[in-house]
Amino acid sequence: MIASFEKGTAFLRRLRLPAFLARGIPPKGLRYRLLGFFVLSVLVPTLLTGTVVMVTIRRSLLEIPLREQREIALRVSDLVAGHVGNVKKVLLTVASRGGFAGASAAEQRAALRDLMTQYPHLTECAVLNPQGRETVKMVRQDRRLLAADALLNRAGRDEFRRAWTGPGYVSPVFFTERDRTPQMFIAVPIGRRQGVLLSRLSLDSVWELVSEVSVGKGGYAYLVDTKGNLLAHPQRDRVLSHENMAERSVVKELLEGESEPLGGGTGLFHLHEGDEGEKVLAVHHRVTGLGWGVVVQRPMSDALAPMRSLWRRVAAVVLVLGGVLLAAGLSLVRKILEPLAVLQEGVQKIAQGDLKQRLEIHTDDEIQKLAEEFNKMAESLESAEELKRDLTHMIVHDLKSPLSGVLGSIDYVASGAIGQVTEEQKKILSLGVKSGKDLLRLIQNLLDMAKMEEGRLELRREEFSLLELAAECVDDLEAHIHRENKQVSVEVPKSLPKIWADRDLVYRVLTNLLTNALKHTSQGAEIAIGAGLSDDQSAFVLSVKDSGEGIPPEFIAKIFEKFGQAEAKRKKFRIGSGLGLTFCKLAVEAHGGRIWVESELGKGSAFFVRIPRVEKPSSAPGQSRETPLAV
């Protein structure tokens, strides 16, 4: 089951889901695993079933408009073919009427007038003699029927030759410069090779047949000739502009030889592109005897209209069912995760040092047992921490007094009070004093760090000059600076306002940073101590910059941790004593400030201290903390 679930969640992540869903399915996470299980086991099958049902219904429902459009295409095709066929039959009737071939010109003219009156879409009728010359001709001008004086010789044209030698002739559609509507010639033989009866038919009548077709709400039918030219369309201007539709997929399909009433279709359910690139449901059919094509189309949205109400109902059922199941799943997940969240919060507080944290979870299951074990662990940690704190205080206090005695004894011997001391002896004694002071500094740091961590350290603020403080730090380390031939500069403007802070703590922070810079730079290196106001004048910013070896990026976030040098030493890199920078961080944070470092390997490091600017209270007396023997 778990393996199947993992495969399912991996599949969901491979899907192109929205960003928030993609982020919401991480490889790990109990919340998302449980939700994913519900989705895979309940919602996904429900959605898949609904989708399959809708696709099946969609195919079935689309057959209805398709069948309707097929019938319309067939009916329009029969009407067009019948209309042209009727004109041809009437011409044959007139031409084969007894006495028409030998009738006088006036009689023939009267017969043609009657014919054109009966068929108002005939724009011209003419009688051609066996030589192909017009002998009688009637034309329609401004709705009037007139006898034409200009008679043409059509002996070499198809409308004469093919009607003379055959049962009749229907010409391709053509357009004239004077009349932009599509027209065609229909010619039939008169009697037994006694001439030809010729008529010109305007396809306005065909346009009327097509424009009356109703295909749903937004559909329509149109007619094209064998070259794809529009012969009839609901938008008459498109016909008059001689628009060619040969590149339309459905027309191209028609012109390529498809003659079935259903059309070949392009893709599922005969989908084609409409005038504006939209999807349309289209079918086509050839007009018998003419080679023209009837296309019947409607927008896909119109064809799918009957599905919308059904889709809404199915979607509502799926959503309600999915919502109920998802709500049940969320409720179960919440009951599982709420105690886990309490447990997680407790772990975080323990990690932050709140060892008094205890959990109250009553679920009568494994999570409650885990909470009970957690409480036992917290009690053990609290006891161990109290023991460690008491031991540290005891050791530190017990070390401080004898160490002070040792330093005093060394100073007494070095002063020559009990006998002359050689330079070599003084050098050795000074090294002992330095080591003792370093040890005393560590002891003092441990004491103050413990107080700061417990929130018991009280700041003894006083007003002092950062320029004087920086100079004092340099003076105290002058011997070290000269011994290693290093250059230390103080870049603090004399106009810098005095700071209201704990002078002793700030002094020790600055001295720690300067000592670290001296340790990690080569001989002849340059170190700069700077101080100034922040851009918004709300804080003092101190800096110690060096040109030393720099700090690797992976250690920058760890150097302020207690004993942070342990991991660095294991990786052959030294970053400090392990307590000095931790003390600096706690001392700066006690002032409400922060400390950070910027470093680049091989180019040096820059430590920055930001202490908020606090105005000295008008009634506050100057306070001072006794500076320890070493910092």
Coordinates of C-alpha atoms in Angstrom, one line a residue, residues 73 76-82 84 223-224 254 285-294:
A73 CA -26.4 19.6 -46.1
V76 CA -29.7 22.2 -49.4
S77 CA -27.7 20.2 -51.9
D78 CA -30.9 18.7 -53.3
L79 CA -32.6 22.1 -53.4
V80 CA -29.6 23.7 -55.3
A81 CA -29.4 20.8 -57.7
G82 CA -33.1 20.8 -58.2
V84 CA -30.6 24.4 -61.5
L223 CA -22.1 27.0 -51.0
V224 CA -18.8 26.9 -52.9
L254 CA -14.4 18.7 -50.0
H285 CA -21.9 17.4 -49.3
R286 CA -21.4 17.6 -53.0
V287 CA -24.2 19.0 -55.2
T288 CA -25.2 16.2 -57.6
G289 CA -24.4 17.0 -61.2
L290 CA -22.7 20.4 -60.5
G291 CA -19.6 19.5 -58.5
W292 CA -20.4 22.3 -56.0
G293 CA -20.2 21.8 -52.3
V294 CA -22.6 22.6 -49.5

